[in-house]
XYZ file of N, CA and C in Angstrom:
696
model
N -11.683 28.665 152.732
C -11.355 27.427 152.506
C -12.730 27.233 151.420
N -12.589 26.814 150.347
C -13.748 26.851 149.538
C -14.876 26.044 149.939
N -15.943 25.891 149.423
C -16.501 25.037 150.249
C -17.451 24.472 149.028
N -17.059 22.726 149.615
C -18.005 21.677 148.359
C -19.021 21.786 148.413
N -19.689 22.327 146.935
C -21.157 22.059 147.047
C -21.499 20.877 146.979
N -22.828 20.840 146.922
C -23.944 19.221 147.468
C -24.845 19.336 146.958
N -25.600 18.395 146.462
C -27.079 18.467 146.255
C -27.351 16.762 146.681
N -28.254 17.036 147.583
C -28.902 16.028 147.688
C -30.284 15.158 147.172
N -30.071 13.951 146.310
C -31.511 13.263 145.576
C -31.678 12.197 146.192
N -32.826 11.705 147.083
C -33.495 11.108 147.366
C -34.937 10.794 147.491
N -35.822 10.403 147.112
C -37.195 10.142 146.961
C -37.891 9.751 148.418
N -36.946 9.989 149.690
C -37.273 9.968 150.951
C -36.859 11.318 152.042
N -37.824 12.160 152.402
C -37.333 13.760 152.898
C -36.433 13.003 154.390
N -36.858 11.741 155.046
C -36.003 12.185 156.736
C -35.048 11.383 155.909
N -34.657 11.002 154.851
C -32.857 10.659 154.417
C -32.673 11.446 154.038
N -33.253 12.335 153.404
C -32.357 13.881 152.950
C -31.950 14.168 154.129
N -32.912 14.757 154.820
C -32.611 15.514 156.404
C -31.635 15.025 157.302
N -31.631 13.687 157.189
C -30.074 13.114 157.850
C -29.441 13.479 157.481
N -29.291 13.306 156.031
C -27.120 13.511 155.526
C -27.731 15.020 155.258
N -28.382 16.064 155.133
C -28.032 17.514 155.657
C -27.551 17.663 156.830
N -28.042 17.057 157.348
C -27.783 17.509 158.889
C -26.133 16.609 159.213
N -26.052 15.841 158.356
C -24.365 15.129 158.985
C -23.719 16.078 158.381
N -23.720 16.837 156.745
C -23.050 17.052 155.920
C -23.027 18.679 156.307
N -23.809 18.964 157.166
C -24.042 21.163 157.189
C -23.217 20.883 158.548
N -22.428 19.788 159.440
C -21.813 19.819 160.514
C -20.554 20.100 160.696
N -19.823 20.053 158.533
C -18.800 19.767 158.018
C -18.662 21.619 157.468
N -17.229 21.977 158.566
C -17.204 23.742 158.078
C -16.687 23.616 156.294
N -16.390 22.851 155.671
C -15.712 22.392 154.715
C -17.244 22.418 153.252
N -17.797 21.599 154.090
C -19.784 21.024 152.962
C -20.448 22.155 153.202
N -21.011 22.513 152.160
C -22.763 23.209 152.177
C -23.253 22.272 151.192
N -24.497 22.309 152.212
C -25.611 21.617 151.234
C -26.626 22.449 150.149
N -26.439 22.528 148.558
C -27.070 23.821 148.076
C -27.975 23.483 147.497
N -29.200 22.473 147.657
C -30.304 21.348 147.530
C -30.705 20.887 147.668
N -31.979 20.097 147.415
C -32.341 18.654 147.692
C -33.751 18.784 146.501
N -33.316 17.155 145.599
C -34.574 16.427 144.716
C -35.286 15.101 145.294
N -35.877 15.087 144.936
C -37.172 13.741 145.732
C -36.822 12.567 144.709
N -36.952 13.355 142.945
C -36.304 12.246 142.508
C -35.630 12.581 141.110
N -35.196 11.896 139.743
C -34.502 11.721 138.941
C -34.163 12.857 138.556
N -35.643 13.639 137.649
C -35.948 14.085 137.258
C -35.403 15.927 137.383
N -35.875 16.015 138.805
C -36.066 17.063 139.951
C -34.251 17.289 139.776
N -33.588 15.796 139.957
C -32.147 15.644 140.053
C -31.585 17.065 138.766
N -31.852 16.169 137.742
C -31.241 16.670 136.750
C -31.392 18.010 136.370
N -32.353 18.905 137.085
C -32.907 20.403 136.471
C -32.511 21.221 137.602
N -32.151 20.337 138.777
C -31.203 20.761 139.905
C -29.679 21.141 139.464
N -29.749 20.016 139.231
C -27.654 19.872 138.571
C -27.209 21.128 137.885
N -28.127 21.652 136.812
C -28.181 21.965 135.724
C -28.567 23.704 136.770
N -29.220 23.932 137.374
C -29.030 24.795 137.721
C -28.405 25.601 139.367
N -27.831 24.559 139.565
C -27.161 24.797 140.655
C -25.717 24.246 140.357
N -25.291 23.442 139.339
C -23.943 23.323 139.451
C -23.832 22.780 140.691
N -23.964 21.774 141.153
C -23.369 21.297 142.193
C -21.390 20.621 142.354
N -21.048 20.481 142.649
C -19.381 20.309 143.066
C -20.248 18.252 142.955
N -20.625 17.777 144.014
C -21.398 16.451 144.063
C -22.831 16.086 144.563
N -23.329 15.606 143.393
C -24.595 14.785 143.534
C -24.707 13.513 144.437
N -25.436 13.649 145.491
C -26.111 12.118 146.234
C -26.609 12.166 145.564
N -26.557 10.705 144.733
C -28.169 10.401 143.909
C -28.653 9.254 144.766
N -29.525 8.574 144.705
C -30.307 8.030 145.285
C -30.623 6.694 144.206
N -31.096 5.684 143.832
C -30.663 4.728 143.049
C -31.787 4.265 142.744
N -32.986 4.514 143.929
C -34.136 3.797 143.188
C -35.358 4.681 143.663
N -35.544 5.298 142.628
C -36.876 6.619 142.591
C -38.119 6.134 142.408
N -39.169 7.380 142.238
C -40.543 7.050 141.424
C -39.700 8.030 139.731
N -40.591 7.795 139.212
C -40.708 9.019 138.203
C -39.026 8.714 136.433
N -38.141 8.475 137.612
C -37.186 9.117 137.095
C -36.118 8.023 138.397
N -35.265 7.024 137.496
C -34.214 6.443 138.698
C -32.752 7.017 138.744
N -32.193 6.641 139.585
C -30.921 7.291 139.595
C -29.767 7.175 138.525
N -29.757 5.803 137.933
C -29.282 5.446 137.194
C -29.417 6.312 135.789
N -30.594 7.006 135.298
C -30.828 7.514 134.820
C -30.815 8.711 134.399
N -31.081 9.218 135.839
C -30.739 11.182 136.242
C -29.181 10.893 136.346
N -28.203 10.270 136.642
C -26.698 9.945 136.296
C -26.523 9.655 135.128
N -27.206 8.990 133.715
C -26.808 9.515 132.572
C -27.173 10.720 131.484
N -28.114 11.392 132.094
C -28.192 12.569 131.479
C -27.490 13.548 132.282
N -27.399 13.868 133.272
C -26.320 14.634 133.781
C -25.197 14.406 133.066
N -24.336 13.337 133.304
C -23.324 13.004 132.816
C -22.911 13.595 131.242
N -23.906 13.032 130.704
C -24.145 13.751 128.543
C -24.379 15.296 128.883
N -24.762 15.932 129.929
C -24.742 17.164 129.327
C -23.674 18.137 129.125
N -22.747 16.962 130.597
C -21.074 17.718 130.090
C -21.465 18.717 131.542
N -21.793 18.190 132.112
C -21.983 18.277 133.447
C -20.570 18.060 134.064
N -20.487 19.531 135.054
C -18.779 18.822 135.732
C -19.202 18.738 137.038
N -20.550 18.040 137.362
C -20.662 17.657 139.166
C -20.023 15.696 138.746
N -20.071 15.372 139.938
C -19.324 14.461 139.985
C -21.003 13.762 140.937
N -20.923 12.461 140.428
C -22.249 11.324 141.253
C -21.819 10.570 142.170
N -22.317 10.172 142.960
C -21.865 9.663 144.246
C -23.297 8.895 144.097
N -23.988 7.158 143.749
C -25.076 7.003 144.347
C -24.862 6.183 145.502
N -26.189 6.311 145.853
C -26.591 6.033 147.201
C -28.159 4.543 146.547
N -27.311 3.219 147.781
C -28.142 1.777 148.025
C -28.376 1.624 148.874
N -29.500 0.802 148.605
C -29.287 0.329 150.361
C -29.121 -1.257 150.442
N -28.419 -1.425 149.333
C -27.859 -2.822 149.228
C -26.623 -2.992 148.481
N -25.460 -3.261 149.245
C -23.928 -3.515 148.341
C -23.796 -3.511 147.340
N -24.517 -5.127 146.904
C -25.070 -6.037 145.557
C -25.734 -5.732 144.810
N -26.094 -4.899 145.127
C -27.387 -3.848 144.303
C -27.093 -3.757 142.283
N -28.064 -4.817 141.978
C -26.898 -5.031 140.289
C -27.203 -3.029 139.730
N -28.269 -2.900 140.119
C -27.905 -1.238 139.384
C -27.119 -0.421 139.334
N -26.193 -0.836 140.714
C -24.890 0.315 140.334
C -23.893 -0.129 139.712
N -24.128 -1.069 138.591
C -23.463 -1.341 137.723
C -23.470 -0.509 136.565
N -24.992 -0.623 136.659
C -25.464 0.164 135.318
C -24.918 1.494 136.036
N -24.968 2.314 137.065
C -24.787 3.565 137.465
C -23.705 4.281 137.225
N -22.726 2.962 137.411
C -21.286 3.436 137.008
C -20.856 3.458 136.000
N -21.459 2.867 134.992
C -20.971 2.506 133.596
C -21.870 4.172 132.765
N -22.421 4.269 133.486
C -23.234 5.771 132.772
C -22.378 6.667 133.622
N -21.870 6.482 134.504
C -20.749 7.894 134.840
C -20.740 8.464 136.332
N -21.231 7.591 137.340
C -21.278 7.594 138.516
C -19.292 7.377 138.916
N -19.562 8.348 140.189
C -17.642 8.039 140.966
C -17.395 7.113 141.944
N -18.962 5.962 141.994
C -19.206 5.448 142.838
C -20.674 5.658 143.373
N -20.416 4.338 144.345
C -21.433 4.076 145.347
C -20.793 4.250 147.015
N -22.582 4.686 147.740
C -22.642 4.241 149.302
C -23.547 3.488 149.870
N -23.556 2.738 150.539
C -24.227 2.008 150.967
C -24.983 3.034 152.244
N -26.575 3.192 152.365
C -27.408 3.924 152.967
C -27.006 4.003 154.375
N -26.865 2.970 155.299
C -26.371 2.355 156.036
C -25.161 2.468 156.901
N -24.271 3.002 156.292
C -22.920 3.338 156.653
C -22.603 4.229 157.219
N -21.744 4.109 158.010
C -21.120 5.061 159.217
C -21.244 6.863 158.325
N -21.570 7.643 158.981
C -21.280 9.212 158.856
C -20.053 9.943 158.159
N -19.087 9.240 158.751
C -17.578 9.815 158.755
C -17.381 9.168 157.252
N -18.044 8.102 157.060
C -17.292 7.330 155.175
C -18.287 8.056 154.486
N -19.459 8.810 154.840
C -20.161 10.147 153.397
C -19.783 11.109 153.683
N -18.932 11.716 155.036
C -18.164 12.865 154.401
C -17.095 12.355 153.883
N -16.421 11.600 154.478
C -15.399 11.313 153.446
C -15.331 11.095 151.966
N -16.275 10.552 151.511
C -16.602 9.982 150.052
C -17.181 11.531 149.409
N -18.055 12.838 150.552
C -17.709 13.516 149.465
C -16.661 14.852 148.964
N -15.615 14.367 150.157
C -14.481 15.224 150.140
C -14.056 14.667 148.582
N -13.974 12.979 148.741
C -12.799 12.072 147.921
C -13.365 12.481 146.631
N -14.048 12.752 146.576
C -15.064 12.910 144.480
C -15.023 14.402 144.269
N -14.516 15.148 145.382
C -14.780 16.632 145.361
C -13.806 16.843 144.496
N -12.173 15.955 145.373
C -11.087 16.185 144.719
C -11.025 15.466 143.652
N -11.734 15.049 142.370
C -11.314 14.305 141.315
C -11.315 13.051 141.497
N -11.025 12.273 142.784
C -11.509 10.796 142.562
C -12.271 10.093 142.724
N -12.588 8.391 143.140
C -13.570 7.438 142.885
C -13.595 7.284 144.832
N -15.040 7.690 144.611
C -15.402 6.477 146.034
C -14.657 4.843 146.107
N -15.617 4.104 144.758
C -14.948 3.220 145.120
C -13.408 2.732 145.400
N -12.222 3.314 145.459
C -10.641 3.261 145.128
C -10.030 3.372 146.404
N -9.698 2.488 147.061
C -9.324 1.225 146.323
C -10.156 0.243 147.117
N -10.210 0.291 148.423
C -10.441 -1.037 148.819
C -12.416 -0.722 148.874
N -13.041 -0.355 149.040
C -14.790 -0.658 148.217
C -14.196 -1.046 146.489
N -13.718 -1.108 145.765
C -13.489 -1.355 144.440
C -12.990 -2.814 144.743
N -12.361 -3.560 145.657
C -12.329 -4.146 145.746
C -13.320 -5.578 146.594
N -14.120 -4.703 147.574
C -15.699 -5.202 147.169
C -16.761 -5.422 146.750
N -16.405 -4.300 145.693
C -17.187 -4.484 144.891
C -17.401 -5.363 143.509
N -16.217 -5.358 143.224
C -15.642 -5.828 141.724
C -16.168 -8.285 142.352
N -15.335 -7.869 143.612
C -15.098 -8.990 144.683
C -16.004 -9.924 144.705
N -17.216 -9.452 145.251
C -18.100 -9.880 146.112
C -19.894 -9.717 144.799
N -19.441 -8.569 144.059
C -20.817 -8.548 142.927
C -20.287 -9.231 141.480
N -19.263 -9.406 140.723
C -18.418 -9.691 140.042
C -18.146 -11.468 140.171
N -17.509 -12.083 142.112
C -17.265 -12.604 141.961
C -15.716 -12.492 141.702
N -14.914 -11.297 141.647
C -13.563 -11.593 140.910
C -13.413 -11.786 139.497
N -12.286 -11.661 138.893
C -12.017 -10.989 137.631
C -11.314 -12.441 137.366
N -12.342 -13.198 136.464
C -12.044 -14.412 135.993
C -10.017 -13.961 135.215
N -9.056 -15.296 134.760
C -7.816 -14.726 134.223
C -7.988 -13.856 133.003
N -6.711 -13.223 132.891
C -7.058 -12.051 131.969
C -6.370 -13.364 130.532
N -7.276 -12.445 129.251
C -7.712 -12.970 128.103
C -6.228 -12.814 127.586
N -5.890 -14.007 126.846
C -4.635 -14.146 126.368
C -4.078 -13.374 125.501
N -5.008 -12.888 124.507
C -4.476 -11.287 124.099
C -5.505 -10.210 124.377
N -4.551 -9.511 124.057
C -5.568 -7.646 124.405
C -5.978 -7.282 123.561
N -7.120 -6.748 124.068
C -8.484 -6.294 123.071
C -7.769 -5.534 122.135
N -8.199 -5.039 121.032
C -7.797 -4.619 119.774
C -7.896 -2.785 120.824
N -9.301 -2.114 120.946
C -9.507 -1.487 121.672
C -8.427 -0.694 122.979
N -7.280 -1.837 123.523
C -6.586 -1.011 124.567
C -4.962 -0.409 123.926
N -5.165 -1.109 122.045
C -3.306 -0.660 122.019
C -3.376 0.693 122.291
N -3.857 1.760 122.343
C -3.090 2.834 122.938
C -2.281 2.897 124.305
N -2.619 1.278 124.886
C -1.613 1.639 126.351
C -0.433 0.718 126.187
N 0.653 0.999 127.232
C 1.737 0.293 126.692
C 1.571 -0.976 127.775
N 2.172 -1.357 127.577
C 2.562 -3.022 129.038
C 2.300 -2.866 130.259
N 3.257 -2.106 130.525
C 2.938 -0.898 131.876
C 1.762 -1.110 132.389
N 1.137 -0.085 131.311
C -0.149 0.621 131.269
C -1.717 -0.713 131.907
N -0.803 -1.788 130.620
C -2.262 -2.639 130.955
C -2.061 -3.567 131.846
N -0.699 -3.347 133.005
C -0.673 -4.334 133.737
C -1.357 -3.280 135.150
N -1.437 -2.458 135.043
C -1.664 -1.247 136.303
C -3.314 -1.317 136.000
N -4.178 -1.371 134.798
C -4.996 -1.536 134.841
C -5.798 -2.862 134.762
N -4.928 -4.066 134.896
C -5.698 -5.496 135.057
C -5.628 -5.221 136.625
N -4.354 -4.539 137.107
C -4.712 -4.436 139.047
C -5.583 -3.558 139.287
N -6.317 -2.597 138.789
C -7.343 -2.129 139.534
C -8.440 -2.299 139.351
N -8.869 -3.977 138.061
C -10.032 -4.269 138.101
C -9.658 -5.196 138.729
N -9.369 -5.751 140.237
C -8.418 -6.367 141.167
C -8.948 -5.949 142.678
N -8.938 -4.343 142.507
C -9.145 -3.884 143.339
C -8.236 -2.887 143.886
N -7.058 -3.027 143.516
C -5.329 -2.411 144.246
C -5.265 -1.354 144.317
N -5.023 -1.011 145.880
C -4.727 0.744 145.482
C -3.249 0.817 145.079
N -3.116 1.966 144.697
C -1.903 2.478 144.253
C -0.270 1.408 144.694
N -0.510 1.705 146.345
C 0.238 0.943 147.338
C 0.956 0.298 146.344
N -0.647 -1.118 146.683
C -1.163 -2.144 145.960
C 0.129 -2.512 144.610
N -0.695 -1.904 143.932
C 0.194 -1.896 142.434
C 1.788 -1.714 142.261
N 2.581 -0.640 142.966
C 3.308 -0.188 143.102
C 4.539 -1.534 143.854
N 4.060 -2.399 144.827
C 4.680 -2.877 145.492
C 5.016 -4.477 144.842
N 3.505 -4.607 144.072
C 3.220 -5.907 142.832
C 4.676 -5.768 141.970
N 4.466 -4.896 141.177
C 4.848 -4.370 140.320
C 5.919 -4.463 140.110
N 7.073 -3.484 141.426
C 8.125 -3.770 141.922
C 8.679 -2.102 141.130
N 7.783 -0.943 141.507
C 7.564 0.549 140.825
C 7.445 1.134 142.197
N 7.867 2.359 141.743
C 7.351 3.788 142.896
C 5.899 3.458 142.682
N 5.017 4.023 144.076
C 4.004 4.608 143.503
C 3.503 5.634 142.870
N 4.815 6.827 142.751
C 4.563 8.171 141.738
C 4.553 7.185 140.503
N 4.914 6.239 140.574
C 5.069 5.715 138.945
C 3.598 5.598 138.356
N 3.597 4.351 139.652
C 2.162 3.601 139.276
C 0.968 5.323 139.425
N 1.179 6.170 139.853
C -0.064 7.666 139.564
C -0.321 8.059 138.346
N 1.094 7.887 138.129
C 1.491 8.497 136.650
C 0.879 7.370 135.421
N 1.310 6.467 135.286
C 0.152 4.786 134.619
C -1.360 5.233 134.981
N -1.940 5.380 136.037
C -3.203 5.429 136.182
C -3.610 6.891 135.731
N -2.930 8.054 135.240
C -3.547 9.742 135.054
C -3.364 9.338 133.288
N -1.925 8.441 133.229
C -2.212 8.189 131.594
C -3.315 7.644 130.281
N -3.384 6.240 131.287
C -4.527 5.453 131.272
C -5.827 6.334 131.478
N -6.519 7.028 132.121
C -7.418 8.162 132.590
C -7.499 8.961 130.690
N -6.419 9.276 130.389
C -5.807 10.412 129.510
C -6.345 10.056 128.406
N -5.784 8.927 128.232
C -6.026 7.789 126.948
C -7.097 8.315 126.314
N -8.249 7.398 127.103
C -9.476 6.890 126.544
C -10.450 8.182 127.650
N -9.783 9.205 127.651
C -10.942 10.217 128.214
C -12.197 9.712 129.353
N -11.046 8.997 130.372
C -11.943 8.779 131.987
C -11.720 8.993 132.394
N -13.186 9.791 133.439
C -13.280 10.314 135.003
C -12.535 10.121 135.677
N -12.280 9.203 135.950
C -11.413 8.502 137.423
C -11.306 7.230 137.056
N -10.979 6.073 137.826
C -9.993 4.991 138.024
C -11.585 3.833 138.141
N -12.613 4.429 138.651
C -13.843 3.685 138.213
C -14.250 3.299 136.535
N -14.433 4.661 135.787
C -14.162 4.109 134.570
C -13.045 3.264 133.619
N -11.928 3.075 134.880
C -11.030 2.658 133.878
C -11.615 0.524 134.332
N -12.202 0.543 135.353
C -12.301 -0.808 135.356
C -13.664 -1.064 134.649
N -14.477 -0.115 134.514
C -15.659 -0.711 133.832
C -15.268 -0.798 132.021
N -14.074 -0.025 131.519
C -13.498 0.021 130.329
C -12.930 -1.251 129.934
N -12.493 -2.347 130.830
C -11.316 -3.188 131.221
C -12.198 -4.282 131.125
N -13.290 -4.091 131.871
C -14.693 -5.468 131.631
C -15.337 -5.222 130.584
N -15.031 -4.156 129.988
C -16.671 -3.836 128.546
C -14.906 -4.394 127.832
N -14.125 -4.427 127.612
C -13.128 -3.976 126.486
C -12.923 -6.262 126.469
N -13.019 -6.483 127.478
C -12.277 -7.954 127.389
C -11.366 -8.261 127.984
N -10.533 -6.595 128.480
C -9.236 -7.658 129.223
C -9.276 -8.600 130.034
N -10.523 -8.400 131.217
C -11.128 -9.533 132.320
C -12.538 -9.624 132.150
N -12.823 -11.345 132.703
C -13.738 -11.850 131.789
C -14.573 -11.834 133.829
N -15.811 -10.931 133.892
C -16.575 -11.137 135.107
C -16.435 -13.264 134.814
N -17.169 -13.878 136.053
C -17.451 -14.903 136.032
C -19.358 -14.854 136.869
N -19.915 -15.777 136.091
C -21.257 -15.498 136.714
C -21.671 -13.978 136.439
N -21.694 -13.368 135.490
C -21.724 -11.862 135.608
C -22.301 -11.315 134.074
N -23.854 -11.083 133.503
C -23.867 -10.208 132.743
C -23.796 -9.070 132.964
N -23.430 -8.358 132.271
C -22.774 -6.872 132.486
C -24.375 -6.401 131.893
N -24.957 -4.940 132.432
C -26.370 -4.840 132.013
C -26.220 -4.670 130.637
N -25.372 -3.712 130.509
C -24.863 -3.197 128.678
C -26.511 -1.580 128.498
N -26.880 -0.937 130.034
C -28.514 -0.301 129.527
C -27.984 0.860 128.219
N -25.994 1.376 128.471
C -25.543 2.249 127.402
C -24.921 1.851 126.699
N -24.806 2.555 125.553
C -23.672 1.819 124.380
C -22.248 1.811 125.983
N -21.681 0.539 124.926
C -20.653 0.179 125.757
C -18.868 0.966 124.955
N -18.120 1.713 125.879
C -17.239 2.211 124.871
C -15.983 1.675 123.896
N -16.575 -0.221 124.370
C -15.525 -1.243 122.962
C -16.577 -1.196 122.306
């Protein structure tokens, strides 16, 4: 069995210890290192090449958003899960745009942490699909109706792929999208894969960010942070 290599990043030693105890009780997960701030996380990610980085979002010296940005921009294959105390933390959107594959609330159940590690290590996103709905629904107050015209930056997508992308922004699972569109779940998976491939996206979380940034859907009551360059 291949072990999933995890790097823990948090400025609180007790938090790191707690996560280590939870993760090392699993036969397929090994904690390869710890870091107490974003700068150390960037160095550790380069030195250790973990499969997954659990990254605290609020830390001194360099926060988790900037650390995520630097790790992703370095070309690292490590996938990043953001840890936050508040599930409506505005900085979560910054982190997702920077390349994180999702986020977890620190006071969540232990099995959600373990499940998230395995999900991300398999190339999926922690926000998919149920948590996507919670993040976009509660943080962005759900998407407003789609714009009348398709943004030119999304011209590479077919009509059905656009339908699937809109559904992703609503937090629907593949099964729910299949039911809504009257197609098979395998077909939905294929459409999602094409969307990711055409825009060189890491996962469906980045596809949702793309849809918002390009104006395919418009969030109500939220100004996207725009800390990093938008893809559109």
